[in-house]
Structure formats: C-alpha cells, structure tokens
Amino acid sequence: KELIFMKMVYVIQGHSTGCNGNIVHWADSAYFDEKEANKQCNEMNRSVKNDPNYLAYVVGPIPLN
C-alpha cells in the first residue's frame, strides 16, 4: 500500500468588538507550520490592547485536501 500524507493547516481565528458593539467572529490566516501560527497569534494578541473582547487563537490541525 502507498501511504498518502495529508497536509495539515493551522488557522488563526478570533473574536473582537464590531463597530456597533456586537462580537465579531473572524478568521485571519492559515499556516502549515504550527509554531509559526502560534507566533503570529501571540503577536496579534499582544498588539491589540484597546478591545476588551479581542482574542485570537489557533485552530488545528485541519486536514487540507
């Protein structure tokens, strides 16, 4: 049997406050490298200080077909 290796992605998602005060759920970017995704996510969380509802997080691994 031939082994097929599936690529995995890690997606940065989050939530923040919209212009009308509601919570907005969003997806920002996807990475093949989990460490790179976590690094970018941590930077995003450090840089946004003025929104109490802001939170970015990494979802994955997600199989990429």
CSV table of N, CA, C and O in Angstrom, one decimal:
chain,number,residue,atom,x,y,z
A,1,LYS,N,0.8,-1.2,0.0
A,1,LYS,CA,0.0,0.0,0.0
A,1,LYS,C,0.9,1.2,0.0
A,1,LYS,O,1.9,1.3,0.7
A,2,GLU,N,0.4,2.2,-0.7
A,2,GLU,CA,1.1,3.5,-0.8
A,2,GLU,C,0.5,4.4,0.3
A,2,GLU,O,-0.7,4.5,0.5
A,3,LEU,N,1.4,5.0,1.1
A,3,LEU,CA,1.0,5.9,2.1
A,3,LEU,C,0.8,7.3,1.5
A,3,LEU,O,1.6,7.8,0.8
A,4,ILE,N,-0.3,7.9,1.9
A,4,ILE,CA,-0.6,9.3,1.4
A,4,ILE,C,-0.6,10.2,2.6
A,4,ILE,O,-1.3,10.0,3.6
A,5,PHE,N,0.3,11.2,2.6
A,5,PHE,CA,0.4,12.1,3.7
A,5,PHE,C,-0.4,13.3,3.4
A,5,PHE,O,-0.2,14.0,2.4
A,6,MET,N,-1.3,13.6,4.3
A,6,MET,CA,-2.2,14.8,4.1
A,6,MET,C,-1.5,16.0,4.8
A,6,MET,O,-1.1,15.9,5.9
A,7,LYS,N,-1.6,17.1,4.1
A,7,LYS,CA,-1.1,18.3,4.7
A,7,LYS,C,-2.1,18.8,5.7
A,7,LYS,O,-3.3,18.7,5.5
A,8,MET,N,-1.6,19.4,6.7
A,8,MET,CA,-2.4,20.0,7.8
A,8,MET,C,-2.2,21.5,7.8
A,8,MET,O,-1.1,22.0,7.6
A,9,VAL,N,-3.2,22.2,8.2
A,9,VAL,CA,-3.1,23.7,8.3
A,9,VAL,C,-3.6,24.1,9.7
A,9,VAL,O,-4.4,23.4,10.4
A,10,TYR,N,-3.1,25.2,10.1
A,10,TYR,CA,-3.4,25.8,11.4
A,10,TYR,C,-4.0,27.2,11.1
A,10,TYR,O,-3.3,28.0,10.5
A,11,VAL,N,-5.2,27.5,11.5
A,11,VAL,CA,-5.9,28.7,11.2
A,11,VAL,C,-6.0,29.6,12.4
A,11,VAL,O,-6.4,29.1,13.5
A,12,ILE,N,-5.7,30.9,12.2
A,12,ILE,CA,-5.8,31.9,13.3
A,12,ILE,C,-7.3,32.4,13.1
A,12,ILE,O,-7.7,32.9,12.1
A,13,GLN,N,-8.0,32.2,14.2
A,13,GLN,CA,-9.4,32.7,14.3
A,13,GLN,C,-9.5,33.6,15.5
A,13,GLN,O,-8.6,33.6,16.4
A,14,GLY,N,-10.6,34.3,15.7
A,14,GLY,CA,-10.7,35.1,16.9
A,14,GLY,C,-12.1,35.8,16.9
A,14,GLY,O,-13.0,35.5,16.1
A,15,HIS,N,-12.2,36.6,17.9
A,15,HIS,CA,-13.4,37.5,18.0
A,15,HIS,C,-12.9,38.8,18.6
A,15,HIS,O,-11.9,39.0,19.2
A,16,SER,N,-13.7,39.8,18.2
A,16,SER,CA,-13.5,41.2,18.6
A,16,SER,C,-14.8,42.0,18.6
A,16,SER,O,-15.8,41.4,18.2
A,17,THR,N,-14.7,43.2,19.0
A,17,THR,CA,-15.9,44.1,19.0
A,17,THR,C,-16.1,44.7,17.7
A,17,THR,O,-15.2,45.3,17.1
A,18,GLY,N,-17.3,44.6,17.1
A,18,GLY,CA,-17.7,45.3,15.9
A,18,GLY,C,-18.0,46.8,16.1
A,18,GLY,O,-18.1,47.2,17.3
A,19,CYS,N,-18.2,47.5,15.1
A,19,CYS,CA,-18.5,48.9,15.2
A,19,CYS,C,-19.8,49.2,15.9
A,19,CYS,O,-20.0,50.3,16.4
A,20,ASN,N,-20.7,48.3,15.9
A,20,ASN,CA,-22.0,48.5,16.5
A,20,ASN,C,-22.0,47.9,18.0
A,20,ASN,O,-23.0,47.9,18.6
A,21,GLY,N,-20.9,47.4,18.4
A,21,GLY,CA,-20.7,46.9,19.8
A,21,GLY,C,-21.0,45.4,19.8
A,21,GLY,O,-20.8,44.8,20.9
A,22,ASN,N,-21.4,44.7,18.8
A,22,ASN,CA,-21.6,43.3,18.8
A,22,ASN,C,-20.2,42.6,18.7
A,22,ASN,O,-19.2,43.1,18.2
A,23,ILE,N,-20.2,41.3,19.1
A,23,ILE,CA,-19.0,40.5,18.9
A,23,ILE,C,-18.9,40.0,17.5
A,23,ILE,O,-19.9,39.4,17.0
A,24,VAL,N,-17.7,40.1,16.9
A,24,VAL,CA,-17.5,39.7,15.5
A,24,VAL,C,-16.5,38.5,15.6
A,24,VAL,O,-15.5,38.6,16.2
A,25,HIS,N,-16.9,37.4,15.0
A,25,HIS,CA,-16.0,36.2,14.9
A,25,HIS,C,-15.4,36.2,13.5
A,25,HIS,O,-16.0,36.5,12.5
A,26,TRP,N,-14.1,36.0,13.4
A,26,TRP,CA,-13.3,36.1,12.2
A,26,TRP,C,-12.3,35.0,12.1
A,26,TRP,O,-11.9,34.4,13.1
A,27,ALA,N,-11.8,34.8,10.9
A,27,ALA,CA,-10.6,34.0,10.6
A,27,ALA,C,-9.6,34.9,9.9
A,27,ALA,O,-10.0,35.7,9.0
A,28,ASP,N,-8.4,34.8,10.2
A,28,ASP,CA,-7.3,35.7,9.7
A,28,ASP,C,-6.5,35.1,8.7
A,28,ASP,O,-6.3,35.6,7.5
A,29,SER,N,-5.8,34.0,9.0
A,29,SER,CA,-4.8,33.4,8.1
A,29,SER,C,-4.6,31.9,8.4
A,29,SER,O,-5.0,31.5,9.5
A,30,ALA,N,-4.0,31.2,7.5
A,30,ALA,CA,-3.7,29.8,7.7
A,30,ALA,C,-2.2,29.5,7.5
A,30,ALA,O,-1.6,30.1,6.7
A,31,TYR,N,-1.7,28.6,8.3
A,31,TYR,CA,-0.2,28.2,8.2
A,31,TYR,C,-0.1,26.7,8.2
A,31,TYR,O,-0.9,26.0,8.8
A,32,PHE,N,1.0,26.3,7.5
A,32,PHE,CA,1.3,24.9,7.5
A,32,PHE,C,2.1,24.5,8.8
A,32,PHE,O,2.1,23.4,9.3
A,33,ASP,N,2.8,25.5,9.3
A,33,ASP,CA,3.7,25.4,10.5
A,33,ASP,C,3.0,25.8,11.7
A,33,ASP,O,2.6,27.0,11.9
A,34,GLU,N,2.8,24.9,12.7
A,34,GLU,CA,2.0,25.2,13.9
A,34,GLU,C,2.8,26.3,14.7
A,34,GLU,O,2.1,27.2,15.3
A,35,LYS,N,4.1,26.2,14.8
A,35,LYS,CA,4.9,27.2,15.6
A,35,LYS,C,4.7,28.6,15.0
A,35,LYS,O,4.6,29.5,15.7
A,36,GLU,N,4.7,28.7,13.7
A,36,GLU,CA,4.6,30.0,13.0
A,36,GLU,C,3.2,30.5,13.3
A,36,GLU,O,3.0,31.7,13.5
A,37,ALA,N,2.2,29.7,13.3
A,37,ALA,CA,0.8,30.1,13.5
A,37,ALA,C,0.7,30.7,15.0
A,37,ALA,O,0.1,31.7,15.2
A,38,ASN,N,1.3,29.9,15.9
A,38,ASN,CA,1.2,30.4,17.3
A,38,ASN,C,2.0,31.6,17.5
A,38,ASN,O,1.5,32.5,18.3
A,39,LYS,N,3.1,31.8,16.9
A,39,LYS,CA,3.9,33.0,17.0
A,39,LYS,C,3.1,34.2,16.5
A,39,LYS,O,3.1,35.3,17.2
A,40,GLN,N,2.5,34.1,15.3
A,40,GLN,CA,1.7,35.2,14.8
A,40,GLN,C,0.5,35.5,15.7
A,40,GLN,O,0.1,36.6,15.9
A,41,CYS,N,-0.2,34.5,16.2
A,41,CYS,CA,-1.3,34.6,17.0
A,41,CYS,C,-0.9,35.4,18.3
A,41,CYS,O,-1.6,36.3,18.7
A,42,ASN,N,0.2,35.0,18.9
A,42,ASN,CA,0.6,35.7,20.1
A,42,ASN,C,0.9,37.1,19.9
A,42,ASN,O,0.6,38.0,20.7
A,43,GLU,N,1.5,37.4,18.7
A,43,GLU,CA,1.8,38.8,18.3
A,43,GLU,C,0.5,39.6,18.2
A,43,GLU,O,0.4,40.8,18.6
A,44,MET,N,-0.4,39.0,17.6
A,44,MET,CA,-1.7,39.7,17.4
A,44,MET,C,-2.4,40.0,18.7
A,44,MET,O,-2.9,41.1,18.9
A,45,ASN,N,-2.3,39.0,19.7
A,45,ASN,CA,-2.9,39.3,21.0
A,45,ASN,C,-2.2,40.3,21.8
A,45,ASN,O,-2.8,41.1,22.5
A,46,ARG,N,-0.9,40.4,21.6
A,46,ARG,CA,-0.1,41.4,22.3
A,46,ARG,C,-0.3,42.8,21.7
A,46,ARG,O,-0.3,43.8,22.4
A,47,SER,N,-0.6,42.9,20.4
A,47,SER,CA,-0.7,44.2,19.8
A,47,SER,C,-2.0,44.9,19.9
A,47,SER,O,-2.1,46.1,19.9
A,48,VAL,N,-3.1,44.2,20.2
A,48,VAL,CA,-4.4,44.8,20.3
A,48,VAL,C,-4.7,44.9,21.8
A,48,VAL,O,-5.0,43.9,22.5
A,49,LYS,N,-4.7,46.1,22.3
A,49,LYS,CA,-4.9,46.4,23.8
A,49,LYS,C,-6.2,47.1,24.0
A,49,LYS,O,-6.6,47.2,25.1
A,50,ASN,N,-6.8,47.8,23.0
A,50,ASN,CA,-7.9,48.7,23.2
A,50,ASN,C,-9.3,48.0,23.1
A,50,ASN,O,-10.3,48.6,23.2
A,51,ASP,N,-9.3,46.7,22.8
A,51,ASP,CA,-10.6,46.0,22.7
A,51,ASP,C,-10.7,44.9,23.7
A,51,ASP,O,-10.0,43.9,23.6
A,52,PRO,N,-11.5,45.0,24.7
A,52,PRO,CA,-11.6,44.0,25.8
A,52,PRO,C,-12.1,42.7,25.3
A,52,PRO,O,-11.9,41.7,26.0
A,53,ASN,N,-12.8,42.7,24.1
A,53,ASN,CA,-13.3,41.4,23.6
A,53,ASN,C,-12.4,40.8,22.6
A,53,ASN,O,-12.8,39.7,22.0
A,54,TYR,N,-11.2,41.3,22.3
A,54,TYR,CA,-10.3,40.8,21.3
A,54,TYR,C,-9.6,39.6,21.8
A,54,TYR,O,-9.0,39.6,22.9
A,55,LEU,N,-9.7,38.5,21.1
A,55,LEU,CA,-8.9,37.3,21.4
A,55,LEU,C,-8.7,36.5,20.1
A,55,LEU,O,-9.6,36.2,19.3
A,56,ALA,N,-7.4,36.3,19.8
A,56,ALA,CA,-7.0,35.5,18.6
A,56,ALA,C,-6.6,34.1,19.2
A,56,ALA,O,-6.0,34.0,20.2
A,57,TYR,N,-6.8,33.0,18.4
A,57,TYR,CA,-6.5,31.7,18.8
A,57,TYR,C,-6.2,30.9,17.6
A,57,TYR,O,-6.7,31.1,16.5
A,58,VAL,N,-5.5,29.8,17.8
A,58,VAL,CA,-5.1,28.9,16.7
A,58,VAL,C,-6.0,27.7,16.7
A,58,VAL,O,-6.2,27.1,17.8
A,59,VAL,N,-6.6,27.3,15.6
A,59,VAL,CA,-7.4,26.1,15.4
A,59,VAL,C,-6.7,25.2,14.5
A,59,VAL,O,-6.2,25.5,13.4
A,60,GLY,N,-6.6,23.9,14.9
A,60,GLY,CA,-6.0,22.9,14.1
A,60,GLY,C,-5.3,21.8,14.9
A,60,GLY,O,-5.3,21.9,16.1
A,61,PRO,N,-4.8,20.9,14.2
A,61,PRO,CA,-4.6,20.8,12.8
A,61,PRO,C,-5.9,20.4,12.0
A,61,PRO,O,-6.7,19.7,12.5
A,62,ILE,N,-6.0,21.0,10.9
A,62,ILE,CA,-7.2,20.8,10.0
A,62,ILE,C,-6.6,20.2,8.7
A,62,ILE,O,-5.7,20.7,8.1
A,63,PRO,N,-7.1,19.0,8.3
A,63,PRO,CA,-6.6,18.3,7.1
A,63,PRO,C,-6.9,19.2,5.9
A,63,PRO,O,-8.0,19.7,5.7
A,64,LEU,N,-6.0,19.3,5.0
A,64,LEU,CA,-6.1,20.1,3.8
A,64,LEU,C,-6.1,19.1,2.6
A,64,LEU,O,-5.2,18.4,2.4
A,65,ASN,N,-7.3,19.0,1.9
A,65,ASN,CA,-7.4,18.1,0.8
A,65,ASN,C,-7.0,18.7,-0.5
A,65,ASN,O,-7.3,19.8,-0.8
